[in-house]
mmCIF file of C-alpha atoms in Angstrom:
data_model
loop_
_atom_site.group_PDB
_atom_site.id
_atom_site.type_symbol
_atom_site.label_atom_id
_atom_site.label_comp_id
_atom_site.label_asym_id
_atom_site.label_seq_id
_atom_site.Cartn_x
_atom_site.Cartn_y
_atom_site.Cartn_z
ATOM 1 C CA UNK A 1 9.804 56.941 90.417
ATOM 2 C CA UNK A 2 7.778 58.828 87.941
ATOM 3 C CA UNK A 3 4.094 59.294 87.533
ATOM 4 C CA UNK A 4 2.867 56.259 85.224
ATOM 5 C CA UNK A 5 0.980 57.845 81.814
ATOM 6 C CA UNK A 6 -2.814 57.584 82.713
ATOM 7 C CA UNK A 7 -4.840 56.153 79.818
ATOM 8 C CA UNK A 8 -6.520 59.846 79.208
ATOM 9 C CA UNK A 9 -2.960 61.212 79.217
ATOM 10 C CA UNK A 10 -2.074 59.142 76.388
ATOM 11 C CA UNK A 11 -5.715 59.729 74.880
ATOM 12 C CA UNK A 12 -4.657 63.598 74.641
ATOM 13 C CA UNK A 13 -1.266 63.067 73.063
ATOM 14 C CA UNK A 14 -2.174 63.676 69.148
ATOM 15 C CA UNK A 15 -0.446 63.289 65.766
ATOM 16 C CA UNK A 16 0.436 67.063 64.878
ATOM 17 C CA UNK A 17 -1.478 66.118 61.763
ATOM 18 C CA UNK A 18 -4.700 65.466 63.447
ATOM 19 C CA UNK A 19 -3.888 69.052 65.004
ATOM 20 C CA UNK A 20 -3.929 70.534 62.472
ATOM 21 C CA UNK A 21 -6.698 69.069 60.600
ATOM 22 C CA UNK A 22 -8.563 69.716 63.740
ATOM 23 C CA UNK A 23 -7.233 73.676 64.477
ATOM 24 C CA UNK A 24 -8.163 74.233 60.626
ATOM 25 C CA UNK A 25 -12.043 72.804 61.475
ATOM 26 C CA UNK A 26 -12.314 75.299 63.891
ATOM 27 C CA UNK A 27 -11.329 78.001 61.981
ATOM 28 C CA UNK A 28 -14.655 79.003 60.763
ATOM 29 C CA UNK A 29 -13.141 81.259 57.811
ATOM 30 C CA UNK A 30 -11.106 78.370 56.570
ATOM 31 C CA UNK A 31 -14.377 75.754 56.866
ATOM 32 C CA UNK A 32 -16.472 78.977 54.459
ATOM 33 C CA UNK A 33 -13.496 79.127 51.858
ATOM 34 C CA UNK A 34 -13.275 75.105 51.927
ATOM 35 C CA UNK A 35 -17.409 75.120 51.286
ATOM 36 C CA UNK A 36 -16.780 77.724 48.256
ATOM 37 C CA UNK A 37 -14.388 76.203 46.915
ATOM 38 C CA UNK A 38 -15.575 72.527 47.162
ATOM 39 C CA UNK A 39 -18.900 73.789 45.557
ATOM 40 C CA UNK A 40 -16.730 75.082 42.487
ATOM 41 C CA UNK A 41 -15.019 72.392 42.039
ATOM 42 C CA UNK A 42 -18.192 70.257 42.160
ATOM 43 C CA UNK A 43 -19.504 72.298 39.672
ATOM 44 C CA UNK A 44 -16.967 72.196 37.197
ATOM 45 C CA UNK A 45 -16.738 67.830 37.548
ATOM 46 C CA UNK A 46 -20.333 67.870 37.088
ATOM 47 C CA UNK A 47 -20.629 71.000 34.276
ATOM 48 C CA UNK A 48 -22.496 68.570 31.984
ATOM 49 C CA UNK A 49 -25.083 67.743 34.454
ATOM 50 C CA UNK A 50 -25.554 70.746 35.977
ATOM 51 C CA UNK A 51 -25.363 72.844 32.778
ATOM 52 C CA UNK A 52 -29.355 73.782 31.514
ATOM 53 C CA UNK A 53 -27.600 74.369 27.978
ATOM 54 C CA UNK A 54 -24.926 74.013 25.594
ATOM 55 C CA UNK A 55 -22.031 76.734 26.889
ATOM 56 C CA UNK A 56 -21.887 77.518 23.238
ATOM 57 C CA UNK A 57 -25.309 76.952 21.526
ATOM 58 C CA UNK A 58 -26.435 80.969 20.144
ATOM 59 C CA UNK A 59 -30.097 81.766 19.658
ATOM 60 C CA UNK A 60 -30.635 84.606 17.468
ATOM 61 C CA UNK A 61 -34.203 84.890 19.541
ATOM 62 C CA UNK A 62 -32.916 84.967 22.784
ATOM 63 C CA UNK A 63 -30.208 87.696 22.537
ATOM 64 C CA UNK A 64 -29.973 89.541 25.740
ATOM 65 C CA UNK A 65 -32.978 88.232 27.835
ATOM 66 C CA UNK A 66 -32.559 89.494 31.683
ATOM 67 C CA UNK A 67 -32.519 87.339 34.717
ATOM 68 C CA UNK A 68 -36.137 85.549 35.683
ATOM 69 C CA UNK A 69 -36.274 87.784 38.846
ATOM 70 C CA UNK A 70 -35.956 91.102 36.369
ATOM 71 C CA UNK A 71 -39.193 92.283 34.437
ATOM 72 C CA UNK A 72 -40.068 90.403 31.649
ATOM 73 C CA UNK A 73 -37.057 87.891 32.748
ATOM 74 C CA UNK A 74 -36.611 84.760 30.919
ATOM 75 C CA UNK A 75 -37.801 81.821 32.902
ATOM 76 C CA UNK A 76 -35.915 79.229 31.090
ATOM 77 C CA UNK A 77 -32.679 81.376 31.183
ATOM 78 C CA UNK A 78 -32.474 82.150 35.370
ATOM 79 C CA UNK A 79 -29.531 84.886 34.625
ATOM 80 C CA UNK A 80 -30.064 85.662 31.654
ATOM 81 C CA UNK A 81 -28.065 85.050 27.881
ATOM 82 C CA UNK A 82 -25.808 87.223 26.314
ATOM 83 C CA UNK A 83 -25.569 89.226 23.111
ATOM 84 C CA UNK A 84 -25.560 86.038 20.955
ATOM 85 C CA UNK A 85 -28.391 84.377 22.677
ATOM 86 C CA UNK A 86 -25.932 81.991 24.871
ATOM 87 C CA UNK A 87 -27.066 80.893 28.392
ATOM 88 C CA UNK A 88 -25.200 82.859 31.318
ATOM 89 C CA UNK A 89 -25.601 80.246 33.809
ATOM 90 C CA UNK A 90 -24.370 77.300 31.999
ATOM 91 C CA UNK A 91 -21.148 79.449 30.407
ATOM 92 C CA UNK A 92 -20.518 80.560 34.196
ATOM 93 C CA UNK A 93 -21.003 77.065 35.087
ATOM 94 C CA UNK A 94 -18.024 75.790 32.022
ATOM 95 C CA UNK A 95 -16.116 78.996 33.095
ATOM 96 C CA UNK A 96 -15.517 77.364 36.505
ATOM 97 C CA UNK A 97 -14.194 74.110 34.699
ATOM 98 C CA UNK A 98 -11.284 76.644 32.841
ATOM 99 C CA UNK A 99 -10.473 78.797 35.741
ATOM 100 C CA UNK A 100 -9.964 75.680 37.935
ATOM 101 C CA UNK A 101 -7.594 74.376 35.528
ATOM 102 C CA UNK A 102 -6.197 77.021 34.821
ATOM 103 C CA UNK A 103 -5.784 77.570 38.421
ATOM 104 C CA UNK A 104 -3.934 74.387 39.077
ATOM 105 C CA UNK A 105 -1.876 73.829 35.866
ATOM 106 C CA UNK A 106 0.044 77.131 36.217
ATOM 107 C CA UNK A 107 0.359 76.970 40.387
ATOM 108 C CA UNK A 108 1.937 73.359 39.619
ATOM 109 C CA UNK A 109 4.324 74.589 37.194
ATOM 110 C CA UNK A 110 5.562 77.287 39.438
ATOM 111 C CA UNK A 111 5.347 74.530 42.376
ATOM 112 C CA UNK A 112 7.554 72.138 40.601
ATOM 113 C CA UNK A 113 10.020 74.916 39.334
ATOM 114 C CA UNK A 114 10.070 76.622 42.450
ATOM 115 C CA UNK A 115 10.495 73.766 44.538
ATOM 116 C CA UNK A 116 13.092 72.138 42.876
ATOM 117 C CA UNK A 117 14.884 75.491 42.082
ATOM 118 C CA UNK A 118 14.599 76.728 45.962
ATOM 119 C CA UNK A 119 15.969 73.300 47.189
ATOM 120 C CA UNK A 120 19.130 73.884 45.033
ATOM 121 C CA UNK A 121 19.665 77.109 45.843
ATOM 122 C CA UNK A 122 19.321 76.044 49.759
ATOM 123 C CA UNK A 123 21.230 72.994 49.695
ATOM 124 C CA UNK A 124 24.368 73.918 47.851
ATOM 125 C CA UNK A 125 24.413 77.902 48.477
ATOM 126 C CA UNK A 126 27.243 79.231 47.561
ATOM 127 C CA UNK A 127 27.636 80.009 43.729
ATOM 128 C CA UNK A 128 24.836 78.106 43.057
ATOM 129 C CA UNK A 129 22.435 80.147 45.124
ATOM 130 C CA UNK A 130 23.920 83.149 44.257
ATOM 131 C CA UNK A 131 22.788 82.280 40.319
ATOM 132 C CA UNK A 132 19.010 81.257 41.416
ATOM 133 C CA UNK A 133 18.415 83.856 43.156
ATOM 134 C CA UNK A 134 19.785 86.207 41.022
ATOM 135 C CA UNK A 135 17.449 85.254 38.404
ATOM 136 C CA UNK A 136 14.153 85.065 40.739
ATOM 137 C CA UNK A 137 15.240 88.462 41.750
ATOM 138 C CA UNK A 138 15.110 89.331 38.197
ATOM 139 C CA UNK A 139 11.580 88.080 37.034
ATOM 140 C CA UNK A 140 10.565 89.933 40.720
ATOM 141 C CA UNK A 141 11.582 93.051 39.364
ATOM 142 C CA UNK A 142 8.921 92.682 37.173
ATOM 143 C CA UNK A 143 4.953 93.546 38.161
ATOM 144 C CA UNK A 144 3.802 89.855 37.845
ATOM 145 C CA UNK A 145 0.675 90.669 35.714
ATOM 146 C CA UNK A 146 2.972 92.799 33.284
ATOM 147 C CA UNK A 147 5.261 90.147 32.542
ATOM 148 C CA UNK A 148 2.759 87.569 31.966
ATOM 149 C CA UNK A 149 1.290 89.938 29.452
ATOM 150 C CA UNK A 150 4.941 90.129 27.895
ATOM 151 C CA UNK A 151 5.548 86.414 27.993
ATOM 152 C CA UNK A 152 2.284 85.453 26.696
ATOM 153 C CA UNK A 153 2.545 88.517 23.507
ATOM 154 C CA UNK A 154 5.736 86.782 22.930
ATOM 155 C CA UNK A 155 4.132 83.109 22.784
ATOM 156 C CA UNK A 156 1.135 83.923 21.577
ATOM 157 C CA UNK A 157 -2.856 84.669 22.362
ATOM 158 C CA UNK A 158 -4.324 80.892 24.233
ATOM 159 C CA UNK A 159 -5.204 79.585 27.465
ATOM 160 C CA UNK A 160 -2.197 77.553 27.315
ATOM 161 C CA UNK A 161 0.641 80.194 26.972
ATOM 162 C CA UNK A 162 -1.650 82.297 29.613
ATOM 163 C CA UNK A 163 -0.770 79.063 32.094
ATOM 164 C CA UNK A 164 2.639 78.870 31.331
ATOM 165 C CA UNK A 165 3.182 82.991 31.521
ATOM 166 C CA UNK A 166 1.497 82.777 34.912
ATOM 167 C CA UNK A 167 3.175 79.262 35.927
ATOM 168 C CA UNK A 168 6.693 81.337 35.057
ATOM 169 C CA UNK A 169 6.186 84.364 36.661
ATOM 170 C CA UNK A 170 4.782 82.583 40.237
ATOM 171 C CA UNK A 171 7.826 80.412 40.127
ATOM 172 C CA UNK A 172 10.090 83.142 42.644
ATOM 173 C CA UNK A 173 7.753 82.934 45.214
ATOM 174 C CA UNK A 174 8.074 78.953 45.520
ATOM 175 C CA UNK A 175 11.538 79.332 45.157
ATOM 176 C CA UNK A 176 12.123 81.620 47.873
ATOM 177 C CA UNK A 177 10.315 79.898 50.724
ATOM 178 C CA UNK A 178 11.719 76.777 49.699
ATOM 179 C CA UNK A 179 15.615 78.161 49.877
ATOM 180 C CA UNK A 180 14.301 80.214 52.962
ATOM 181 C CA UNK A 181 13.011 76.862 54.832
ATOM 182 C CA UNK A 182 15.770 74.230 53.518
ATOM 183 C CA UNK A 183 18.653 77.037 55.238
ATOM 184 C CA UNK A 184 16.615 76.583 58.394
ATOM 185 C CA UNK A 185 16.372 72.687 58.512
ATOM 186 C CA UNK A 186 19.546 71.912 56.998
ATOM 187 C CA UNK A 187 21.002 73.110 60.030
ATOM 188 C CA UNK A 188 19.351 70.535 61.915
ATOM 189 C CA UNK A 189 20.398 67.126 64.139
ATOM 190 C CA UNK A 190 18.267 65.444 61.685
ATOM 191 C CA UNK A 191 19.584 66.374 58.664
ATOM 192 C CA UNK A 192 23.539 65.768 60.102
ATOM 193 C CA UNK A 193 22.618 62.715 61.015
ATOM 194 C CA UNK A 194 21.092 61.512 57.165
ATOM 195 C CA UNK A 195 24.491 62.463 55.997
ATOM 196 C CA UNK A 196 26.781 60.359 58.930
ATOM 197 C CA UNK A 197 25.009 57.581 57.613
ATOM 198 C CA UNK A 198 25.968 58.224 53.982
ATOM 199 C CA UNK A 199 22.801 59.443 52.626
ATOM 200 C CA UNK A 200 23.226 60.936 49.152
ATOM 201 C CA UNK A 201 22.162 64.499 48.204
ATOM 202 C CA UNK A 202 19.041 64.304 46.637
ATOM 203 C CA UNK A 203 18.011 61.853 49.026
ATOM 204 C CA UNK A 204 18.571 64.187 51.894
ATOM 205 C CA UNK A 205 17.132 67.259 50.195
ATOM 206 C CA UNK A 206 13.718 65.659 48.704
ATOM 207 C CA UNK A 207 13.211 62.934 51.331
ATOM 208 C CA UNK A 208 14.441 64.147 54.248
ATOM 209 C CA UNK A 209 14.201 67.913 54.574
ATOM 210 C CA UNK A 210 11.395 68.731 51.505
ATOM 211 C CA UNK A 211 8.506 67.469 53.826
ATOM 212 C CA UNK A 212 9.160 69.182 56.598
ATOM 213 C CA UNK A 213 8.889 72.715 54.366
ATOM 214 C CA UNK A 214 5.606 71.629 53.413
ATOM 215 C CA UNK A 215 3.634 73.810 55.546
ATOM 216 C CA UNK A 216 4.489 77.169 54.193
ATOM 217 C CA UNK A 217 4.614 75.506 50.932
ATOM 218 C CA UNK A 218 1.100 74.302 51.165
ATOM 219 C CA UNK A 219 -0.101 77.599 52.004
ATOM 220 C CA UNK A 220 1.283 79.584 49.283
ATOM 221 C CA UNK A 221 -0.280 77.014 46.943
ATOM 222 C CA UNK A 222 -3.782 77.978 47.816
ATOM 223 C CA UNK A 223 -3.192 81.604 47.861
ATOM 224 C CA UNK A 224 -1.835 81.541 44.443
ATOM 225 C CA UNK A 225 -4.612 79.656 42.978
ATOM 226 C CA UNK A 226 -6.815 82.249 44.077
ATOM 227 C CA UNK A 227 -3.930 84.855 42.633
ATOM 228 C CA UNK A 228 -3.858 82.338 39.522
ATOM 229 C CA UNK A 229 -7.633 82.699 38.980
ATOM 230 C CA UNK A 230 -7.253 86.659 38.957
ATOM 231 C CA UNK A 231 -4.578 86.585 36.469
ATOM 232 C CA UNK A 232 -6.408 84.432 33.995
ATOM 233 C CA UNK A 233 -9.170 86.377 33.856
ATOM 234 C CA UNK A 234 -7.315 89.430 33.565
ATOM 235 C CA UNK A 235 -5.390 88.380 30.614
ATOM 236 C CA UNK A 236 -8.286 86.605 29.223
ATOM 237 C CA UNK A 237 -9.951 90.309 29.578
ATOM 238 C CA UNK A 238 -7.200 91.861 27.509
ATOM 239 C CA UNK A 239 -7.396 89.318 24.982
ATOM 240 C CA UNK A 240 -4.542 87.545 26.201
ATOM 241 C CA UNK A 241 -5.892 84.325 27.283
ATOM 242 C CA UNK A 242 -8.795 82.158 26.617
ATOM 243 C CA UNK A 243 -10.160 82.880 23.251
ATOM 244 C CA UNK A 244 -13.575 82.833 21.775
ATOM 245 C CA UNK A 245 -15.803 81.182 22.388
ATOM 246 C CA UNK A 246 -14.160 79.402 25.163
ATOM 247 C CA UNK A 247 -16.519 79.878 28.305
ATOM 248 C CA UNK A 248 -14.215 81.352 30.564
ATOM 249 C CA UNK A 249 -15.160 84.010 33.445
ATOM 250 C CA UNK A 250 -12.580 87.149 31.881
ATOM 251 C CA UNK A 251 -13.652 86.262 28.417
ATOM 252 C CA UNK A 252 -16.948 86.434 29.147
ATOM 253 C CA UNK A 253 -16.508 90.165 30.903
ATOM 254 C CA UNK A 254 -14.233 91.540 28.669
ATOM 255 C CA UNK A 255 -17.272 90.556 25.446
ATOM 256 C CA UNK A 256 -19.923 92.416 27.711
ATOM 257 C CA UNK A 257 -18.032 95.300 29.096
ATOM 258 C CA UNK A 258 -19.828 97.638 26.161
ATOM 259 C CA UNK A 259 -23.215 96.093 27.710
ATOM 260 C CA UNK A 260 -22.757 97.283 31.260
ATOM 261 C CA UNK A 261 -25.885 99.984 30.929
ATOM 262 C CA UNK A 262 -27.870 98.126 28.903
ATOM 263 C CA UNK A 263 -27.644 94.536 30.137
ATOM 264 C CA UNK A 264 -25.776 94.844 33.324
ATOM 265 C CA UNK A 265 -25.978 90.893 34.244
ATOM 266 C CA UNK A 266 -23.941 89.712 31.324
ATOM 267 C CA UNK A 267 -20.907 90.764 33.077
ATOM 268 C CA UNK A 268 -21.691 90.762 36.650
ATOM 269 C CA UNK A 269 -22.454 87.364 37.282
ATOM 270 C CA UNK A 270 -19.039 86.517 35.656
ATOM 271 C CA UNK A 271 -17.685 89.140 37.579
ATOM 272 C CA UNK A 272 -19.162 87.522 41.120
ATOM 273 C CA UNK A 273 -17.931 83.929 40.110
ATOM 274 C CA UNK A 274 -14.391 85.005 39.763
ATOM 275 C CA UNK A 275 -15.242 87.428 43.409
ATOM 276 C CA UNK A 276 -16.238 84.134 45.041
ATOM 277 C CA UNK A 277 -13.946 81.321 44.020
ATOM 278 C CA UNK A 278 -10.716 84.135 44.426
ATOM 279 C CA UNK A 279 -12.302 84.798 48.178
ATOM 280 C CA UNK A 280 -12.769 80.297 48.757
ATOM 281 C CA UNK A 281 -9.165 80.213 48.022
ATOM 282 C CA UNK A 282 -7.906 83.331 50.337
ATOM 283 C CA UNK A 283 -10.264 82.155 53.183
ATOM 284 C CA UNK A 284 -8.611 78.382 53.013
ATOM 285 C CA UNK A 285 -5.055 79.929 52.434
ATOM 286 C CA UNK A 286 -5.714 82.251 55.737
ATOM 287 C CA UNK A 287 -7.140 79.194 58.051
ATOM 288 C CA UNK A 288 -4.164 77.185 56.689
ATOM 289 C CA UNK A 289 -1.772 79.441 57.766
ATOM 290 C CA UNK A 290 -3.269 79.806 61.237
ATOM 291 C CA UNK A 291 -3.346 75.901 61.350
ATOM 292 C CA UNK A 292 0.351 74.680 60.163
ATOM 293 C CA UNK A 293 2.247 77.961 62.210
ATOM 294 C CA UNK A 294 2.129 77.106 65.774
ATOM 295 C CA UNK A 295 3.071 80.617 66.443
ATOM 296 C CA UNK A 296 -0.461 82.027 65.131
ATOM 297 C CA UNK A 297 -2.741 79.536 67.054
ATOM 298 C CA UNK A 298 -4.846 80.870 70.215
#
């Protein structure tokens, strides 16, 4: 007869969730990225409370006043204004409100694309697949930053067509972990047995094998927000993207990058807000990686 389960036996015997939550707690990395990026997005709820000033009031008397801790600093301006007099803190402070949306507008479009396009392609193979992936193979042929840069010339100069053009051009890297994971559990006992019992197509690819693709899924998420963030401010540098006088971190570099000798913190405080909230979102992708692969846990 076999051993009977002792109480702490069954104690020890976890959800895989809990796991996970718990190997991901550990990983002190992740738990540094999940501070960072917490505190941004707490800042960018609470702009209008935190904010000392208007993002967008000019003072013709305050153009260019350095950080408090420089000589002659401004002590109502603790980084300083730019050239038209604007507070650097509290436009760094809005900035984070645009990059976050930015951020998760265009990694949901590629999410919901990708996702649905890598299912199909997975699912039915065949001609089908062959089509997809033709086409993601096609917008991979591009550099991603280059064809954002087409897409949004073709659209148009604003934030908006910058989140679609960056949405768009993430969308093959969705799609090909999806198709990549649904060939692996398709094959499974799990999945045969949803169709014996006359489960329908969509029900079987969204209900039954979509969440258990999740983990890589959730993963690339978080490391293209911080790829998403990078992006926006690069086409927001070139003109591309946020316009004037929109408070937004690539903007705000790309107006100061004549300043650099003259009043270097105009664009390096920008320039260590978009450093910080890209490194929150690698750090989190990293620890959930080593958290949802069994494989890469000690």
């Amino acid at each position: 007869m076999p051993d009977a389960v002792t109480v702490n036996q069954v104690a020890e015997i976890r959800h895989p969730m809990v796991e996970q939550l718990s190997q991901l707690w550990r990983n002190k990395t992740a738990v540094a990225g999940l501070i960072i990026i917490t505190t941004f997005v707490l800042m960018a709820i609470f702009a209008p409370l935190l904010s000392p000033y208007d993002p967008l009031e000019t003072s013709l008397y305050d153009q260019l006043k350095p950080p408090a801790w420089y000589e002659g600093g401004s002590t109502k301006n603790i980084l300083g204004t730019d050239d038209l007099g604007r507070d650097t803190l509290s436009r760094i402070i809005y900035g984070a409100r645009v990059s976050l949306i930015v951020a998760v507008v265009s990694v949901g479009l590629a999410f919901f694309l990708g996702t649905l396009l890598g299912c199909l392609s997975g699912y039915y193979k065949g001609a089908v697949d062959s089509a997809i992936m033709r086409v993601m193979d096609m917008i991979l042929a591009f550099p991603y930053l280059l064809l954002a840069i087409v897409v949004v010339a073709y659209l148009g100069p604003s934030l908006q067509n910058a989140m679609m053009a960056i949405g768009i051009t993430y969308v093959p890297r969705f799609a090909r972990i999806v198709r990549g994971s649904v060939l692996e559990e398709g094959e499974k006992d799990y999945v045969m047995a949803a169709r014996s019992i006359g489960a329908g197509d969509l029900r079987i690819i969204f209900l039954t094998i979509l969440p258990n693709c999740m983990g890589p899924l959730i993963v690339q998420t978080t490391l293209s927000m911080a790829s998403a963030i990078l992006d926006a401010a690069a086409l927001s540098f070139l003109g591309l993207g946020a316009q004037p006088p929109t408070p937004e971190w690539g903007a705000m570099i790309a107006r100061s990058r004549g300043l650099i000798l003259r009043a270097s913190w105009v664009m390096t405080f920008p320039g260590i807000a978009i450093l910080l909230a890209v490194l929150g979102f690698n750090l989190l992708g990293d620890g959930l990686r080593d958290a949802l692969d069994p494989r890469l846990r000690d």
